[in-house]
Amino acid sequence: MKRILLLAILAGGVVMNGTAQSKGSLGKNDPKAKVILDGVSKKFSQLKSVVANFVLKIEGANNSVTDSKKGTVYMKGAKYKVNLDGQEIISDNKTSWTYAKDANEVTINNVDPNSSSLSPAKLFTNFYDKDYLYRLDGETTEKGKVLQNIEMTPTDKSKNVFKVIVSIDKKNQNISKMKVFEKNGNHYTYEITSFTPNTNVSDATFSFDPKKYPGVEVVDLR
């Protein structure tokens, strides 16, 4: 079944499972970067819900854009739903559903509360303190916004993703862009095109109703 590669923003996110190595042997976190990340986390924790539109750009080893897709993510606490190119990832924080429109198939799993996967909800919280080293990598100006760029590296060096750059809108303290670097040379850039807080998102958004998908094939892995 065709899967969505998300992180991110986006999910289940950029997945970096596994036991983290000791940070002491790998370096120390940048306190300036922590202040910025803590500000984003604090602001997000005060929101009742979020609806964000984004563009995912997939780049090859030579920085050539090989694909571009538009998507939307809905978040409410630890619950989330991601729509991207005819596919959906839905989680009510207990059960997750991954739906592929082209196959009309949904895969159901239990949510592992101990997983270190980076879900959309975790992206805006303090996930960074556990499994990453991070440092402030200067500021840039893009589309009239001053972005604070934070380079993050997973403490578990065995994973395919070796670096993530998170760009924070300095004025609004929101994540504006995230770029994921894989060891095979591929890059994935998630750019937030709109961020709407405290919208009226019903709890029904975060569950999968098979009645709305006639003939759907259900693969239940619980």
mmCIF file of C-alpha atoms in Angstrom:
data_model
loop_
_atom_site.group_PDB
_atom_site.id
_atom_site.type_symbol
_atom_site.label_atom_id
_atom_site.label_comp_id
_atom_site.label_asym_id
_atom_site.label_seq_id
_atom_site.Cartn_x
_atom_site.Cartn_y
_atom_site.Cartn_z
ATOM 1 C CA MET A 1 0.000 0.000 0.000
ATOM 2 C CA LYS A 2 1.194 3.444 -0.926
ATOM 3 C CA ARG A 3 2.290 5.325 2.201
ATOM 4 C CA ILE A 4 2.637 8.966 3.055
ATOM 5 C CA LEU A 5 6.096 10.132 4.078
ATOM 6 C CA LEU A 6 5.345 12.789 6.669
ATOM 7 C CA LEU A 7 6.890 14.346 9.558
ATOM 8 C CA ALA A 8 6.062 16.184 9.964
ATOM 9 C CA ILE A 9 4.266 18.091 9.853
ATOM 10 C CA LEU A 10 3.602 16.230 9.660
ATOM 11 C CA ALA A 11 3.605 11.770 10.206
ATOM 12 C CA GLY A 12 2.925 9.988 11.670
ATOM 13 C CA GLY A 13 5.704 12.296 11.117
ATOM 14 C CA VAL A 14 9.352 12.046 10.538
ATOM 15 C CA VAL A 15 9.795 8.673 12.146
ATOM 16 C CA MET A 16 12.951 8.173 14.166
ATOM 17 C CA ASN A 17 12.240 5.219 16.406
ATOM 18 C CA GLY A 18 14.800 3.563 18.637
ATOM 19 C CA THR A 19 16.597 4.133 21.891
ATOM 20 C CA ALA A 20 18.512 7.402 21.949
ATOM 21 C CA GLN A 21 22.205 7.352 22.676
ATOM 22 C CA SER A 22 23.706 9.364 25.502
ATOM 23 C CA LYS A 23 23.849 13.080 24.689
ATOM 24 C CA GLY A 24 26.900 13.558 26.818
ATOM 25 C CA SER A 25 29.115 11.838 24.271
ATOM 26 C CA LEU A 26 27.606 13.638 21.295
ATOM 27 C CA GLY A 27 27.653 17.281 22.334
ATOM 28 C CA LYS A 28 25.516 19.841 24.108
ATOM 29 C CA ASN A 29 22.351 21.652 23.083
ATOM 30 C CA ASP A 30 22.426 25.355 22.250
ATOM 31 C CA PRO A 31 20.612 27.334 24.981
ATOM 32 C CA LYS A 32 19.645 30.036 22.444
ATOM 33 C CA ALA A 33 17.922 27.433 20.292
ATOM 34 C CA LYS A 34 16.155 26.010 23.348
ATOM 35 C CA VAL A 35 14.664 29.405 24.209
ATOM 36 C CA ILE A 36 13.193 29.635 20.698
ATOM 37 C CA LEU A 37 11.859 26.071 20.684
ATOM 38 C CA ASP A 38 10.404 26.464 24.172
ATOM 39 C CA GLY A 39 8.587 29.600 22.960
ATOM 40 C CA VAL A 40 6.985 27.678 20.089
ATOM 41 C CA SER A 41 6.012 24.828 22.412
ATOM 42 C CA LYS A 42 4.490 27.146 25.013
ATOM 43 C CA LYS A 43 2.453 29.052 22.440
ATOM 44 C CA PHE A 44 1.137 25.876 20.838
ATOM 45 C CA SER A 45 0.149 24.359 24.197
ATOM 46 C CA GLN A 46 -2.180 27.299 24.785
ATOM 47 C CA LEU A 47 -4.135 26.754 21.548
ATOM 48 C CA LYS A 48 -7.381 24.764 21.487
ATOM 49 C CA SER A 49 -6.886 23.619 17.896
ATOM 50 C CA VAL A 50 -4.904 24.343 14.725
ATOM 51 C CA VAL A 51 -5.558 24.005 11.009
ATOM 52 C CA ALA A 52 -2.448 24.437 8.846
ATOM 53 C CA ASN A 53 -1.968 24.172 5.089
ATOM 54 C CA PHE A 54 1.433 23.133 3.793
ATOM 55 C CA VAL A 55 3.418 22.302 0.683
ATOM 56 C CA LEU A 56 5.683 19.254 0.599
ATOM 57 C CA LYS A 57 8.588 19.421 -1.848
ATOM 58 C CA ILE A 58 10.584 16.272 -2.536
ATOM 59 C CA GLU A 59 14.111 16.892 -3.778
ATOM 60 C CA GLY A 60 16.725 14.534 -5.132
ATOM 61 C CA ALA A 61 20.407 14.471 -4.263
ATOM 62 C CA ASN A 62 21.175 17.422 -6.591
ATOM 63 C CA ASN A 63 18.518 19.679 -5.025
ATOM 64 C CA SER A 64 16.252 19.211 -8.046
ATOM 65 C CA VAL A 65 12.548 19.259 -7.152
ATOM 66 C CA THR A 66 11.125 15.921 -8.206
ATOM 67 C CA ASP A 67 7.638 16.369 -6.768
ATOM 68 C CA SER A 68 5.469 18.894 -4.969
ATOM 69 C CA LYS A 69 2.240 18.244 -3.083
ATOM 70 C CA LYS A 70 -0.220 20.357 -1.103
ATOM 71 C CA GLY A 71 -1.715 19.153 2.160
ATOM 72 C CA THR A 72 -3.640 20.137 5.274
ATOM 73 C CA VAL A 73 -3.125 19.134 8.892
ATOM 74 C CA TYR A 74 -5.733 19.417 11.660
ATOM 75 C CA MET A 75 -4.622 19.265 15.296
ATOM 76 C CA LYS A 76 -6.428 19.281 18.620
ATOM 77 C CA GLY A 77 -4.311 18.369 21.596
ATOM 78 C CA ALA A 78 -2.584 15.090 20.764
ATOM 79 C CA LYS A 79 -5.148 14.271 18.057
ATOM 80 C CA TYR A 80 -4.418 14.978 14.402
ATOM 81 C CA LYS A 81 -5.491 14.406 10.812
ATOM 82 C CA VAL A 82 -3.326 14.903 7.743
ATOM 83 C CA ASN A 83 -4.681 15.110 4.181
ATOM 84 C CA LEU A 84 -2.069 14.827 1.439
ATOM 85 C CA ASP A 85 -2.474 13.869 -2.210
ATOM 86 C CA GLY A 86 -5.485 11.592 -1.777
ATOM 87 C CA GLN A 87 -4.206 10.027 1.417
ATOM 88 C CA GLU A 88 -5.086 10.540 5.051
ATOM 89 C CA ILE A 89 -3.431 9.841 8.386
ATOM 90 C CA ILE A 90 -5.795 10.117 11.339
ATOM 91 C CA SER A 91 -5.124 9.636 15.044
ATOM 92 C CA ASP A 92 -7.269 10.105 18.128
ATOM 93 C CA ASN A 93 -4.182 9.347 20.284
ATOM 94 C CA LYS A 94 -5.413 5.781 20.873
ATOM 95 C CA THR A 95 -5.970 4.460 17.349
ATOM 96 C CA SER A 96 -4.418 5.507 14.045
ATOM 97 C CA TRP A 97 -5.859 5.077 10.557
ATOM 98 C CA THR A 98 -3.867 5.382 7.315
ATOM 99 C CA TYR A 99 -6.092 5.640 4.247
ATOM 100 C CA ALA A 100 -5.018 5.431 0.588
ATOM 101 C CA LYS A 101 -7.640 6.704 -1.840
ATOM 102 C CA ASP A 102 -6.154 5.036 -4.927
ATOM 103 C CA ALA A 103 -6.426 1.594 -3.283
ATOM 104 C CA ASN A 104 -9.493 2.471 -1.204
ATOM 105 C CA GLU A 105 -7.744 0.805 1.721
ATOM 106 C CA VAL A 106 -7.346 1.795 5.366
ATOM 107 C CA THR A 107 -4.784 0.344 7.772
ATOM 108 C CA ILE A 108 -5.590 0.510 11.491
ATOM 109 C CA ASN A 109 -3.007 0.434 14.282
ATOM 110 C CA ASN A 110 -2.883 1.103 17.994
ATOM 111 C CA VAL A 111 -0.988 4.233 18.981
ATOM 112 C CA ASP A 112 2.113 3.410 21.005
ATOM 113 C CA PRO A 113 2.346 6.029 23.792
ATOM 114 C CA ASN A 114 6.040 5.189 24.247
ATOM 115 C CA SER A 115 6.942 5.607 20.592
ATOM 116 C CA SER A 116 9.529 8.258 19.715
ATOM 117 C CA SER A 117 7.857 8.865 16.340
ATOM 118 C CA LEU A 118 7.492 12.553 15.574
ATOM 119 C CA SER A 119 3.778 13.103 15.022
ATOM 120 C CA PRO A 120 2.254 16.433 13.893
ATOM 121 C CA ALA A 121 1.204 17.204 17.463
ATOM 122 C CA LYS A 122 4.668 16.430 18.840
ATOM 123 C CA LEU A 123 6.247 18.689 16.228
ATOM 124 C CA PHE A 124 4.885 21.747 18.044
ATOM 125 C CA THR A 125 5.749 20.530 21.540
ATOM 126 C CA ASN A 126 8.986 19.858 23.399
ATOM 127 C CA PHE A 127 9.815 16.584 21.577
ATOM 128 C CA TYR A 128 13.287 17.999 20.875
ATOM 129 C CA ASP A 129 14.603 17.623 24.426
ATOM 130 C CA LYS A 130 14.561 13.827 24.357
ATOM 131 C CA ASP A 131 15.924 12.509 21.072
ATOM 132 C CA TYR A 132 17.763 15.394 19.396
ATOM 133 C CA LEU A 133 20.706 17.710 19.651
ATOM 134 C CA TYR A 134 19.988 21.201 18.382
ATOM 135 C CA ARG A 135 21.706 24.509 17.690
ATOM 136 C CA LEU A 136 20.750 27.910 16.322
ATOM 137 C CA ASP A 137 22.046 28.226 12.748
ATOM 138 C CA GLY A 138 21.485 31.951 12.185
ATOM 139 C CA GLU A 139 18.627 33.946 10.704
ATOM 140 C CA THR A 140 17.385 34.365 7.146
ATOM 141 C CA THR A 141 14.688 36.510 5.558
ATOM 142 C CA GLU A 142 12.205 34.800 3.258
ATOM 143 C CA LYS A 143 8.984 36.277 1.831
ATOM 144 C CA GLY A 144 9.247 39.182 4.253
ATOM 145 C CA LYS A 145 9.621 36.942 7.306
ATOM 146 C CA VAL A 146 12.663 36.727 9.564
ATOM 147 C CA LEU A 147 13.298 33.039 10.150
ATOM 148 C CA GLN A 148 15.352 31.589 12.983
ATOM 149 C CA ASN A 149 16.896 28.386 11.661
ATOM 150 C CA ILE A 150 17.570 25.559 14.105
ATOM 151 C CA GLU A 151 19.596 22.543 13.057
ATOM 152 C CA MET A 152 18.543 19.328 14.768
ATOM 153 C CA THR A 153 20.340 15.978 14.660
ATOM 154 C CA PRO A 154 18.948 12.727 16.080
ATOM 155 C CA THR A 155 20.986 11.234 18.883
ATOM 156 C CA ASP A 156 20.442 7.790 17.365
ATOM 157 C CA LYS A 157 22.884 7.861 14.450
ATOM 158 C CA SER A 158 21.648 4.591 12.956
ATOM 159 C CA LYS A 159 18.551 6.200 11.467
ATOM 160 C CA ASN A 160 18.131 7.199 7.811
ATOM 161 C CA VAL A 161 17.403 10.846 8.684
ATOM 162 C CA PHE A 162 20.610 12.554 9.788
ATOM 163 C CA LYS A 163 19.533 16.200 10.002
ATOM 164 C CA VAL A 164 16.419 18.370 10.260
ATOM 165 C CA ILE A 165 16.378 22.155 9.888
ATOM 166 C CA VAL A 166 13.377 23.819 11.542
ATOM 167 C CA SER A 167 12.730 27.447 10.558
ATOM 168 C CA ILE A 168 10.771 29.514 13.092
ATOM 169 C CA ASP A 169 8.939 32.741 12.228
ATOM 170 C CA LYS A 170 10.670 35.089 14.681
ATOM 171 C CA LYS A 171 7.704 37.465 14.957
ATOM 172 C CA ASN A 172 4.876 34.953 15.362
ATOM 173 C CA GLN A 173 6.795 32.093 17.036
ATOM 174 C CA ASN A 174 5.338 29.564 14.606
ATOM 175 C CA ILE A 175 7.108 26.873 12.612
ATOM 176 C CA SER A 176 7.344 28.220 9.065
ATOM 177 C CA LYS A 177 9.340 25.500 7.333
ATOM 178 C CA MET A 178 11.102 22.238 8.012
ATOM 179 C CA LYS A 179 13.683 20.476 5.845
ATOM 180 C CA VAL A 180 14.521 16.812 6.387
ATOM 181 C CA PHE A 181 17.823 15.372 5.134
ATOM 182 C CA GLU A 182 18.250 11.644 4.481
ATOM 183 C CA LYS A 183 21.526 9.762 4.164
ATOM 184 C CA ASN A 184 20.583 8.680 0.624
ATOM 185 C CA GLY A 185 20.711 12.313 -0.510
ATOM 186 C CA ASN A 186 16.970 12.984 -0.629
ATOM 187 C CA HIS A 187 15.516 16.113 0.986
ATOM 188 C CA TYR A 188 11.947 16.777 2.054
ATOM 189 C CA THR A 189 10.810 20.365 2.652
ATOM 190 C CA TYR A 190 7.561 21.127 4.446
ATOM 191 C CA GLU A 191 6.510 24.775 4.120
ATOM 192 C CA ILE A 192 3.562 26.037 6.151
ATOM 193 C CA THR A 193 1.479 28.282 3.874
ATOM 194 C CA SER A 194 -1.225 29.114 6.426
ATOM 195 C CA PHE A 195 -1.634 28.583 10.165
ATOM 196 C CA THR A 196 -5.077 29.135 11.687
ATOM 197 C CA PRO A 197 -5.387 28.696 15.470
ATOM 198 C CA ASN A 198 -8.488 28.018 17.570
ATOM 199 C CA THR A 199 -10.767 26.958 14.716
ATOM 200 C CA ASN A 200 -13.907 24.915 15.323
ATOM 201 C CA VAL A 201 -12.624 21.376 14.704
ATOM 202 C CA SER A 202 -14.965 18.603 15.866
ATOM 203 C CA ASP A 203 -13.711 15.437 17.552
ATOM 204 C CA ALA A 204 -15.223 13.430 14.683
ATOM 205 C CA THR A 205 -12.411 14.795 12.497
ATOM 206 C CA PHE A 206 -9.988 12.525 14.348
ATOM 207 C CA SER A 207 -11.632 9.165 13.664
ATOM 208 C CA PHE A 208 -12.201 7.137 10.514
ATOM 209 C CA ASP A 209 -15.807 6.418 9.526
ATOM 210 C CA PRO A 210 -15.866 3.531 6.996
ATOM 211 C CA LYS A 211 -19.456 4.440 6.043
ATOM 212 C CA LYS A 212 -18.057 7.487 4.256
ATOM 213 C CA TYR A 213 -15.760 5.281 2.141
ATOM 214 C CA PRO A 214 -17.988 2.755 0.297
ATOM 215 C CA GLY A 215 -16.226 -0.530 -0.401
ATOM 216 C CA VAL A 216 -13.135 0.375 1.640
ATOM 217 C CA GLU A 217 -10.806 -2.532 2.432
ATOM 218 C CA VAL A 218 -9.904 -2.593 6.121
ATOM 219 C CA VAL A 219 -6.544 -3.938 7.276
ATOM 220 C CA ASP A 220 -6.743 -4.089 11.075
ATOM 221 C CA LEU A 221 -3.296 -4.615 12.634
ATOM 222 C CA ARG A 222 -4.343 -4.058 16.235
#
